[in-house]
CSV table of C-alpha atoms in Angstrom, one decimal:
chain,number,residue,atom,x,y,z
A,11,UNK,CA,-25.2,5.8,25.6
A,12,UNK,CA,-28.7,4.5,24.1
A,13,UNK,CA,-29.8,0.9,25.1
A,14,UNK,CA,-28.3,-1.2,22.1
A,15,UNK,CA,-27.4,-3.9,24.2
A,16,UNK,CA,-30.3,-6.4,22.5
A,17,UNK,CA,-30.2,-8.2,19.1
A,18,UNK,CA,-32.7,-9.8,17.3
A,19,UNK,CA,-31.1,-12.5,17.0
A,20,UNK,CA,-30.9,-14.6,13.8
A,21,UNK,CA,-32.2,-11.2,12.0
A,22,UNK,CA,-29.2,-8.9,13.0
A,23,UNK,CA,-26.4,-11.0,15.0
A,24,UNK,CA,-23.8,-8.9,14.1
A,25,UNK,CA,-23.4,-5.4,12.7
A,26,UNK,CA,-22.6,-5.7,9.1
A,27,UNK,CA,-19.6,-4.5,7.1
A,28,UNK,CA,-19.0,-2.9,3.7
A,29,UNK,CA,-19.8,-6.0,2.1
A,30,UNK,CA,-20.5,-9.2,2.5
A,31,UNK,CA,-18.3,-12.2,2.1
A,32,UNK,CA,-19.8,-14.5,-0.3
A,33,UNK,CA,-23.6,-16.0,-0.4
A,34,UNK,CA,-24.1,-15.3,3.3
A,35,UNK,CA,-22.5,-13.1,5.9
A,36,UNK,CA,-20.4,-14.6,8.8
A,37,UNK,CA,-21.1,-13.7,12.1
A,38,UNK,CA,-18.4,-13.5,15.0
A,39,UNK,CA,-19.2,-13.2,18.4
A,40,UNK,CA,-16.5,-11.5,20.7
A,41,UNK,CA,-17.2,-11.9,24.3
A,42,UNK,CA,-15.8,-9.2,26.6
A,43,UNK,CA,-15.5,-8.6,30.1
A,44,UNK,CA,-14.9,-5.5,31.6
A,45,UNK,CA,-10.5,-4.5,31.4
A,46,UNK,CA,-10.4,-5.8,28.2
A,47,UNK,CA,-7.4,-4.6,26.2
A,48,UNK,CA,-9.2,-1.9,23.4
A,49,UNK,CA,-6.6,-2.0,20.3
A,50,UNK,CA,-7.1,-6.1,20.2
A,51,UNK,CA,-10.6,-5.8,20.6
A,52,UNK,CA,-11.4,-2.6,18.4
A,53,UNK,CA,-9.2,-3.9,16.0
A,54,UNK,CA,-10.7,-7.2,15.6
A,55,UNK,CA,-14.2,-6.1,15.2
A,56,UNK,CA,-13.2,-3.4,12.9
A,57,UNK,CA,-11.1,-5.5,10.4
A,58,UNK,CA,-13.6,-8.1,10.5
A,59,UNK,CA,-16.3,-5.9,9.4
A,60,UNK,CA,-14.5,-4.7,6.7
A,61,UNK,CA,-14.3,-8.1,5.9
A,62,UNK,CA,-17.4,-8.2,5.6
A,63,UNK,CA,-18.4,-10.1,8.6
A,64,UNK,CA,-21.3,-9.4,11.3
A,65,UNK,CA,-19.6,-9.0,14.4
A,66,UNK,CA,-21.5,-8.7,18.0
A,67,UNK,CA,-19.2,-7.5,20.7
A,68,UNK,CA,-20.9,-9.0,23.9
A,69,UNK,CA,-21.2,-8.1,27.3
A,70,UNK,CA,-20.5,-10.7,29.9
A,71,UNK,CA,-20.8,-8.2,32.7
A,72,UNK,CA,-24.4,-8.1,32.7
A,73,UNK,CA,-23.7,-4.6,31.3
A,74,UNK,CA,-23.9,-2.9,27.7
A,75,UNK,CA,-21.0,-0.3,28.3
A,76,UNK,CA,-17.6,-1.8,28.8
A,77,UNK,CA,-14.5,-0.5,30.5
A,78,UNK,CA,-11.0,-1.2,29.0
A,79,UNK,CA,-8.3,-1.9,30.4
A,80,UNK,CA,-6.7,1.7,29.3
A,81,UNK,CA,-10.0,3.6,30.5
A,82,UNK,CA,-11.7,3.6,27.1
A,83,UNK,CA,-15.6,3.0,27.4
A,84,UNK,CA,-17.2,1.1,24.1
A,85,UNK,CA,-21.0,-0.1,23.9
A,86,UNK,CA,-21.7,-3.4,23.5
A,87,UNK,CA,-23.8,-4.6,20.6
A,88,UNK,CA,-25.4,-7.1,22.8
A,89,UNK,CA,-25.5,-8.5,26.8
A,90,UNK,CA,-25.1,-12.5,27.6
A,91,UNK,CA,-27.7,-14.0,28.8
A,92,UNK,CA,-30.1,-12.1,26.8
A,93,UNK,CA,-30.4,-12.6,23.0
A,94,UNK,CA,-27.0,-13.9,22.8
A,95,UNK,CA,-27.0,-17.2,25.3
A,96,UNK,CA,-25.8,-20.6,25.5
A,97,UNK,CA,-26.9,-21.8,22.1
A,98,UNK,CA,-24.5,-18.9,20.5
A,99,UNK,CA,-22.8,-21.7,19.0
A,100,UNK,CA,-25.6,-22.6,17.2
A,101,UNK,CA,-25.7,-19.0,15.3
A,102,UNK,CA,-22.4,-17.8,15.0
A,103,UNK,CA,-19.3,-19.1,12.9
A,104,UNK,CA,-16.6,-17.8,15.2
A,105,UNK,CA,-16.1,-17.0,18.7
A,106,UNK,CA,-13.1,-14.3,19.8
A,107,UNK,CA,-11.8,-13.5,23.3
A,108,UNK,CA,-9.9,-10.4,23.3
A,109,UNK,CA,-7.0,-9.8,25.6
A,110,UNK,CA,-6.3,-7.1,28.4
A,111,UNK,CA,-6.9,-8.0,32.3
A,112,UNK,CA,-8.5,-8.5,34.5
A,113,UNK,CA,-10.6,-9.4,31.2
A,114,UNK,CA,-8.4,-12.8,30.3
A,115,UNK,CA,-8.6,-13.9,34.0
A,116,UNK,CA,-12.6,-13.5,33.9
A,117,UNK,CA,-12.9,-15.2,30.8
A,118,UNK,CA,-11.1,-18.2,31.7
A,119,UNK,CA,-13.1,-18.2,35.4
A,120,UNK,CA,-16.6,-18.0,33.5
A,121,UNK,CA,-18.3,-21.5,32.5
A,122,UNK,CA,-20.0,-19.5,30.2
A,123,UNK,CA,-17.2,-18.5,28.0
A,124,UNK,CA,-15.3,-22.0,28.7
A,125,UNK,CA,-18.3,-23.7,27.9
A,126,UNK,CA,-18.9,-21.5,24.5
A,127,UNK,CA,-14.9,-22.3,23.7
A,128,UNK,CA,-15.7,-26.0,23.4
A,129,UNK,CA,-19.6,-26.2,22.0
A,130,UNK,CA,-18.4,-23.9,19.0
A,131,UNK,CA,-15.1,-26.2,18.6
A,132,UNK,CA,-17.2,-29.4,19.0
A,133,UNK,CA,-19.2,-27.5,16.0
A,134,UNK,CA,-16.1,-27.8,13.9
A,135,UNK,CA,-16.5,-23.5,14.3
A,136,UNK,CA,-13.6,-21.0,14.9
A,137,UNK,CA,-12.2,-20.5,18.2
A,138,UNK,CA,-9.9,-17.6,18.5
A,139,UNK,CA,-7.8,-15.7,21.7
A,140,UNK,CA,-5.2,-12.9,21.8
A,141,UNK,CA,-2.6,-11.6,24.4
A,142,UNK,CA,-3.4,-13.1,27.9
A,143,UNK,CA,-6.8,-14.8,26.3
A,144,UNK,CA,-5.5,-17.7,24.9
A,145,UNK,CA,-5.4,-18.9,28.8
A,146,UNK,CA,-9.4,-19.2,28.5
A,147,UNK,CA,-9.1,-22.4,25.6
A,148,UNK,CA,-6.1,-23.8,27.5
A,149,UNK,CA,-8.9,-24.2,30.7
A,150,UNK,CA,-11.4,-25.0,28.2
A,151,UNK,CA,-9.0,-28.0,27.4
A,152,UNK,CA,-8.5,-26.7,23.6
A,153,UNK,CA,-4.4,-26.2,23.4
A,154,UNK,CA,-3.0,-29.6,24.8
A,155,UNK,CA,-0.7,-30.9,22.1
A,156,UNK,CA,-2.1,-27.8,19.4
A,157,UNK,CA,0.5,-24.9,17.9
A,158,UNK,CA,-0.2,-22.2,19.8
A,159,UNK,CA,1.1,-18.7,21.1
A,160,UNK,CA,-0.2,-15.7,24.1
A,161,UNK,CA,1.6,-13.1,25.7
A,162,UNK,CA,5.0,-14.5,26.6
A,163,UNK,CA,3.8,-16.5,30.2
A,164,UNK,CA,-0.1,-16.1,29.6
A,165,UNK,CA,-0.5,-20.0,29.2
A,166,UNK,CA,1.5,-23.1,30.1
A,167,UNK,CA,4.0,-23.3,27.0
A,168,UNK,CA,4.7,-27.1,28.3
A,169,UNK,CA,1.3,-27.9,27.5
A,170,UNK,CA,0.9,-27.1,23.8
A,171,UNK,CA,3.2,-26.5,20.6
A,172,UNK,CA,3.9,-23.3,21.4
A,173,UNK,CA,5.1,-20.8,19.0
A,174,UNK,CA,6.1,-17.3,18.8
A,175,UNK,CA,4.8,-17.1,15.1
A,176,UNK,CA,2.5,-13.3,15.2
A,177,UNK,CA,-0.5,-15.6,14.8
A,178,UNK,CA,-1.0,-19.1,14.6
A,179,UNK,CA,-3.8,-21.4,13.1
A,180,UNK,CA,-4.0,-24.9,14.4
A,181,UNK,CA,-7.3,-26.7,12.5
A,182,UNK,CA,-10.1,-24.4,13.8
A,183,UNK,CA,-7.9,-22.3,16.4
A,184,UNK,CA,-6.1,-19.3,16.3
A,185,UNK,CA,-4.5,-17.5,18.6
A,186,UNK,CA,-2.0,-14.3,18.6
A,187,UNK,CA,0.2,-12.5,21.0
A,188,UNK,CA,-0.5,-9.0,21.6
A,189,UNK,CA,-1.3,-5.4,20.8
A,190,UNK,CA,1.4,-5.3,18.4
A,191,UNK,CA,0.2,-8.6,16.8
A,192,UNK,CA,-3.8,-7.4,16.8
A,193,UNK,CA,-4.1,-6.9,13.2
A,194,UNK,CA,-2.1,-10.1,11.9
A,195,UNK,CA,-4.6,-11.8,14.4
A,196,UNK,CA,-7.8,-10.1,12.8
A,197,UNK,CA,-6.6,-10.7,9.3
A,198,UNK,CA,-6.1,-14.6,10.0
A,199,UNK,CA,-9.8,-14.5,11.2
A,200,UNK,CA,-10.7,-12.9,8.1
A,201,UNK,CA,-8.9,-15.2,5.8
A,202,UNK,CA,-10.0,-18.3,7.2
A,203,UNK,CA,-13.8,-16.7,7.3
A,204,UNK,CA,-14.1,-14.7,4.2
A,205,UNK,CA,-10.4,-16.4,2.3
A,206,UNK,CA,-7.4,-14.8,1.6
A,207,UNK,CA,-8.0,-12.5,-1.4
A,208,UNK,CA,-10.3,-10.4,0.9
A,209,UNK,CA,-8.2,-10.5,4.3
A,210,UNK,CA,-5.8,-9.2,1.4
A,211,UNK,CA,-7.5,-7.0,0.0
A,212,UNK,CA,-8.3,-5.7,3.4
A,213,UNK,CA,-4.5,-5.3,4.3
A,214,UNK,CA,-4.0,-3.5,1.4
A,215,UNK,CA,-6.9,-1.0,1.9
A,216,UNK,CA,-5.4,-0.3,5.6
A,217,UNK,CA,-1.5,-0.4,4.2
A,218,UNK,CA,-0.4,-3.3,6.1
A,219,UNK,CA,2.0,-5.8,4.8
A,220,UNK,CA,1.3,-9.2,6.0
B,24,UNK,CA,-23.2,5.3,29.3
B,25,UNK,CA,-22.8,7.8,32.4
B,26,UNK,CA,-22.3,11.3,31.7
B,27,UNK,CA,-18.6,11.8,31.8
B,28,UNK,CA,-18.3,14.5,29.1
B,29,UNK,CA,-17.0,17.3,31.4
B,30,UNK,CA,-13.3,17.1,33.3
B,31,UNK,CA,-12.1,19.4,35.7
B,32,UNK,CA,-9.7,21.3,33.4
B,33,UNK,CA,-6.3,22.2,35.0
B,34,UNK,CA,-6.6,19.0,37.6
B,35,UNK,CA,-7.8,16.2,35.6
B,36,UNK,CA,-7.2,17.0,32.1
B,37,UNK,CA,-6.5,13.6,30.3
B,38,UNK,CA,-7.3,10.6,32.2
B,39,UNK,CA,-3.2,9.3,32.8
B,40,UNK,CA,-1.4,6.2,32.1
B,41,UNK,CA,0.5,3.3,34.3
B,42,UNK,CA,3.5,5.8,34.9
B,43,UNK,CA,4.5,9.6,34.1
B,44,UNK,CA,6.9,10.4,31.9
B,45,UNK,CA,9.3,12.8,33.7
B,46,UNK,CA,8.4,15.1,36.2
B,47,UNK,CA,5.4,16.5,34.6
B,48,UNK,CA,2.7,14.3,32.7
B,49,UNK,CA,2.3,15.5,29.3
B,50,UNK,CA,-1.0,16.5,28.3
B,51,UNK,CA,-2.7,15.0,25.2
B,52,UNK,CA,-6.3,16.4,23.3
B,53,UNK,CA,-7.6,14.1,20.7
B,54,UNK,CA,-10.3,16.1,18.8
B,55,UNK,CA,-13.2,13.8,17.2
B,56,UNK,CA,-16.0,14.4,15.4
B,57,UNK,CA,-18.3,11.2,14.3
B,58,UNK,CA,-17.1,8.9,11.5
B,59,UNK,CA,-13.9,8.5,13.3
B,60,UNK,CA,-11.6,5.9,12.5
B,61,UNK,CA,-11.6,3.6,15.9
B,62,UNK,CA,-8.7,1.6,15.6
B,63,UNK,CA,-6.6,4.8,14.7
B,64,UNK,CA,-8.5,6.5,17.4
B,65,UNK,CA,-8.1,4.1,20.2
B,66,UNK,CA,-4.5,3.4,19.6
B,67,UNK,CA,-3.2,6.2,20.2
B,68,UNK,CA,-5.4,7.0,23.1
B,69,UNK,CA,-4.1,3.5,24.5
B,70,UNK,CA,-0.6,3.8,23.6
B,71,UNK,CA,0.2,7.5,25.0
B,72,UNK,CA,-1.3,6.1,27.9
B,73,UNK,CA,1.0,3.1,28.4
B,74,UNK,CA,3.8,6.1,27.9
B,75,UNK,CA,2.2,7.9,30.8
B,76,UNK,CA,0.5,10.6,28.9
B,77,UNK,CA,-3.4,11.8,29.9
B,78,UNK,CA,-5.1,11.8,27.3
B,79,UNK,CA,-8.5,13.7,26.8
B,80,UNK,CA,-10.5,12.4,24.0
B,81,UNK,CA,-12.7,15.6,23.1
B,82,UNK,CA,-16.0,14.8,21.4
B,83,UNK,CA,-16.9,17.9,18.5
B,84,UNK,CA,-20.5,16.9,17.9
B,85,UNK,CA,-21.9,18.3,21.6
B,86,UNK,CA,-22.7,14.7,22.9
B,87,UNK,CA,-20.4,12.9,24.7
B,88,UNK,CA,-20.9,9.5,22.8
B,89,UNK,CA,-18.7,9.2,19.8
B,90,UNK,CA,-19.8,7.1,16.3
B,91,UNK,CA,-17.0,5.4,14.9
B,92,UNK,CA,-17.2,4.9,11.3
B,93,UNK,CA,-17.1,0.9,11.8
B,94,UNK,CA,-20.1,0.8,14.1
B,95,UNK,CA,-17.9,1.0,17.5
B,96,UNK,CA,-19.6,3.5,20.0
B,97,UNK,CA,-17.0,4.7,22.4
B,98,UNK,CA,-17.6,7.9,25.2
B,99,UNK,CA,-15.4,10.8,25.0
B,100,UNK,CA,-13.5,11.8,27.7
B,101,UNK,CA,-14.8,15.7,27.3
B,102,UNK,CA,-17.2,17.9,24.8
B,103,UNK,CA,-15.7,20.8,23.3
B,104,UNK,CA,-17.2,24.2,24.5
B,105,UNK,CA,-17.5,23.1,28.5
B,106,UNK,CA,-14.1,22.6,30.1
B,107,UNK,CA,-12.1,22.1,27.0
B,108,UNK,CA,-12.2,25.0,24.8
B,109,UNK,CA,-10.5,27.9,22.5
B,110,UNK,CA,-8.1,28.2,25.3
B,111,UNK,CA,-6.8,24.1,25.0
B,112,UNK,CA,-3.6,25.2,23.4
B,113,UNK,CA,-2.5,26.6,26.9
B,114,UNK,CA,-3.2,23.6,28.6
B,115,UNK,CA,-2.2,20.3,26.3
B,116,UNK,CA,0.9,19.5,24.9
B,117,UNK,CA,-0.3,18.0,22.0
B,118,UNK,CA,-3.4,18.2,19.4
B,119,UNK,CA,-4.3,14.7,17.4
B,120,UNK,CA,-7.1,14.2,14.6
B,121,UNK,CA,-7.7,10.9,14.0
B,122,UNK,CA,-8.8,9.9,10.4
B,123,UNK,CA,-12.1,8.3,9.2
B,124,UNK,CA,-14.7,9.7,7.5
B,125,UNK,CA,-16.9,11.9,7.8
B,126,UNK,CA,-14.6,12.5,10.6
B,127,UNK,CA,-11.5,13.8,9.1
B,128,UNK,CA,-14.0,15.9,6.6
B,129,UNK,CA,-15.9,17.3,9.1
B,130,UNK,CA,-12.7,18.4,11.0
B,131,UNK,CA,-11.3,20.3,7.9
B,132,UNK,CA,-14.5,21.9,7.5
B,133,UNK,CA,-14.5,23.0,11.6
B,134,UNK,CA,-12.7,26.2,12.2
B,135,UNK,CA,-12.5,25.1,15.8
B,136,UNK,CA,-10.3,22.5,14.7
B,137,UNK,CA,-7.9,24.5,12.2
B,138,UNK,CA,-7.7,27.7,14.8
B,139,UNK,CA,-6.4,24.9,17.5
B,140,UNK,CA,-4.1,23.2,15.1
B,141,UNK,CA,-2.8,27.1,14.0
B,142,UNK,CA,-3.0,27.5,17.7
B,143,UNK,CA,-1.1,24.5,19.2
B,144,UNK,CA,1.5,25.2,16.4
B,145,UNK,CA,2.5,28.8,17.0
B,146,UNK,CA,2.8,27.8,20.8
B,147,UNK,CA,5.4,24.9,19.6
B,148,UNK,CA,3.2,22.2,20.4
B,149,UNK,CA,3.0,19.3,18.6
B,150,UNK,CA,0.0,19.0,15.9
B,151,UNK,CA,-0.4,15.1,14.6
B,152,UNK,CA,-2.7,13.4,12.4
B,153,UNK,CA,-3.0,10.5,10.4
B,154,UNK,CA,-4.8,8.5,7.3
B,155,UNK,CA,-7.5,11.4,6.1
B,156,UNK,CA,-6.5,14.0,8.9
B,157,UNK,CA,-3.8,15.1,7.6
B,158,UNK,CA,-6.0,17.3,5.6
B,159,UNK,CA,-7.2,19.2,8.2
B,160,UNK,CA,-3.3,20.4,8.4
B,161,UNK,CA,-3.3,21.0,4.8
B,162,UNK,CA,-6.5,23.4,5.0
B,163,UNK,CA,-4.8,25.1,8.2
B,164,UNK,CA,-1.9,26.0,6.3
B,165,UNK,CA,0.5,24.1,8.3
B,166,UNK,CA,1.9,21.0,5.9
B,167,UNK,CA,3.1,24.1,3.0
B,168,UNK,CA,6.7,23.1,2.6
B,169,UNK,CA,6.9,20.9,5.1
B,170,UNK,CA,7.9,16.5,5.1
B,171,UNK,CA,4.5,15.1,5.4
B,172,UNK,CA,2.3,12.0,4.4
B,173,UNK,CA,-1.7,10.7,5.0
B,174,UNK,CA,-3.6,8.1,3.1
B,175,UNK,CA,-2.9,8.0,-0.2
B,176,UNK,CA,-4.9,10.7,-2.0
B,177,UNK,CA,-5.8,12.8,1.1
B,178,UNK,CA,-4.1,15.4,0.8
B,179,UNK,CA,-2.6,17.1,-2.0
B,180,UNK,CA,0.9,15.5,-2.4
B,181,UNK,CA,2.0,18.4,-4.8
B,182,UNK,CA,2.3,21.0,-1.7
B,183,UNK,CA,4.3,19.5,0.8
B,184,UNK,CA,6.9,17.3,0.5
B,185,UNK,CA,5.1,13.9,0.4
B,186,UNK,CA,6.5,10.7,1.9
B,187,UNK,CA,6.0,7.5,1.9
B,188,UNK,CA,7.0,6.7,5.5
B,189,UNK,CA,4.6,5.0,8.2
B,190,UNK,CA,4.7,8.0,10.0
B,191,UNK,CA,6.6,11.5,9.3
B,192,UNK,CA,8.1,14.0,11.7
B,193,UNK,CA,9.0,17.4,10.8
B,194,UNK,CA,9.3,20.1,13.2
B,195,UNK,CA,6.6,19.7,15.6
B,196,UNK,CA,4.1,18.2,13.3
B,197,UNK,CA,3.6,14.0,12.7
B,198,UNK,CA,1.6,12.6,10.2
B,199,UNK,CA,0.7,8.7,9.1
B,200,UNK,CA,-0.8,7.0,6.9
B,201,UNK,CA,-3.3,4.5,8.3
B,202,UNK,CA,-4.8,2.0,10.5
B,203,UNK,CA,-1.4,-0.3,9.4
B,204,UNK,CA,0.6,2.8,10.3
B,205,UNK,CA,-1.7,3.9,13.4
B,206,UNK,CA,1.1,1.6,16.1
B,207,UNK,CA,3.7,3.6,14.8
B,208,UNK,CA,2.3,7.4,14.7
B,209,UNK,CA,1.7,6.6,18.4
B,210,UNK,CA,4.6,5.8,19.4
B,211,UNK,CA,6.3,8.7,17.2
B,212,UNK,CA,4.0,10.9,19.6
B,213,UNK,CA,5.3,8.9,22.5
B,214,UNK,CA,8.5,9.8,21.7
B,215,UNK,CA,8.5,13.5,20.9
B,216,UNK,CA,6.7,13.5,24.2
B,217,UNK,CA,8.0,10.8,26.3
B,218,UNK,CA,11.3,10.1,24.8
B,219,UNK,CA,13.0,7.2,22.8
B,220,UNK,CA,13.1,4.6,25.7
B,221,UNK,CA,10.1,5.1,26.7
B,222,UNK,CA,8.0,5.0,23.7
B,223,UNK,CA,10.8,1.8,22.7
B,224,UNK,CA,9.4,0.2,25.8
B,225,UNK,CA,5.7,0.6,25.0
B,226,UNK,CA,7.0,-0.9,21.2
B,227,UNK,CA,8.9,-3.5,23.2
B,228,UNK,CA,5.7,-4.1,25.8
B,229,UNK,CA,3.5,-4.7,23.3
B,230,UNK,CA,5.3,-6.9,21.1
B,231,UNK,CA,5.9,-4.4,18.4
B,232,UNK,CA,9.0,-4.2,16.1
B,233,UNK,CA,9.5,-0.4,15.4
């Protein structure tokens, strides 16, 4: 696989989608440790950039090919630490943590990602976690008394308003539950990024009733 | 991304799951060209897995790098014409396309893909596909007559007898419709090959209502 793991950043954060989502194009960063879960991932970036959206899937390993957690290897777009650093918050609207482990667990045990959790939510940007992922914004302090969900037992359900809705928005947070949940998680981002008649639209175009 | 395009066929043909689903592990070739849909893709890669199946994700193109059409580079499991070959329908239980274009095009239009499909079929093996795919059935004669569906428009609805369904069984073939479908064709593979509990525990594992 070529060496695609550097963006020029502020030029091309994000590969771009079919279209863009009014006046300018949102970009999403998904940071991604190695055993991520691939279909809450993939599915993300995929129905994001239909959306219209630039996503960057990001390498935290240091690395720009990524293992899942189901032995699927997927090139990153770009490496932490490189282009994309600790003033991501700065260029990106959104921030996404995808599930599978021990992906989650490394997340939540990397400042860097904790640290990006809370400088892109003290931006007023979106902060977003699937599956076992939510468990990184309940370290980074961003669930306590917020509506919530995870996996059933990936975070303290004591500790926030926790709900078993397929995805849940809570001001600039959303979270989601699973694989089987991936796309009402992607669309949400989509909506709340690009509004609800094109995370419609996009629905429609992949025959999915929300 | 290392070079992991050739598998020992016979020992290692499919990389395998969490479990095996009865005494034997049932063998699954997913045959891709570039312009592949990902999520479609990678869901049913990461679902028969969680069943217990090895799945081998065959590249068409030579190189061992797959494009998907939504940006997402991903490395197949083995190139056709090295250790997976004419011979594939004695070895795997079960031939997928994925859609996506120009993937599900470019399939139609390879006669290594319709001679497996014919192949895999007159051995009684299971032949799926889903969204644009499906076409590359139609073109190998195999949907004449026979309960079918795709992405609306895909095929010609006229010469099978078109459903509506998320995903259609009929004999030995399965097709779908989409990426909103693409949870559901799985586990229909999962269950022809795995049985109903098992592919009603992935549903159940992954928080999907079947």
């Amino acid at each position: 696989m070529p060496e695609t793991g550097i963006i020029n950043k502020g030029l091309t954060a994000g590969k771009t989608g079919n279209e863009r989502c009014g006046a300018e194009m949102k970009k999403v960063l998904m940071m991604v440790h190695d055993g991520f879960e691939e279909v809450e991932a993939l599915t993300t970036v995929d129905i994001l950039r239909r959306a219209g959206c630039g996503v960057t899937v990001c390498s935290m390993t240091g690395r720009n090919v990524l293992h899942g957690s189901h032995g699927i290897d997927v090139a990153a777009d770009a490496v932490f630490g490189h282009t994309v650093d600790e003033d991501c918050a700065d260029i990106f609207d959104a921030l996404v943590f995808p599930g599978g482990l021990p992906n989650a667990h490394t997340l939540r045990d990397d400042s860097r990602a904790t640290d990006a959790a809370n400088k892109f939510h003290e931006k007023g940007k979106l902060v977003c976690a699937i599956c076992a992922a939510p468990c990184v914004l309940e370290k980074a302090g961003l669930l306590e008394g917020r509506r919530a969900t995870s996996y059933p037992g990936a975070i303290d359900a004591t500790r926030c308003l926790y709900s078993e809705e397929k995805a849940v928005k809570d001001g600039k947070v959303i979270t989601s539950r699973g694989v089987g949940t991936a796309l009402d998680f992607a669309l949400a981002i989509a909506e709340e990024l690009c509004g609800k008649q094109t995370a419609d639209r996009v629905a429609a175009s992949i025959l999915h009733k929300r």
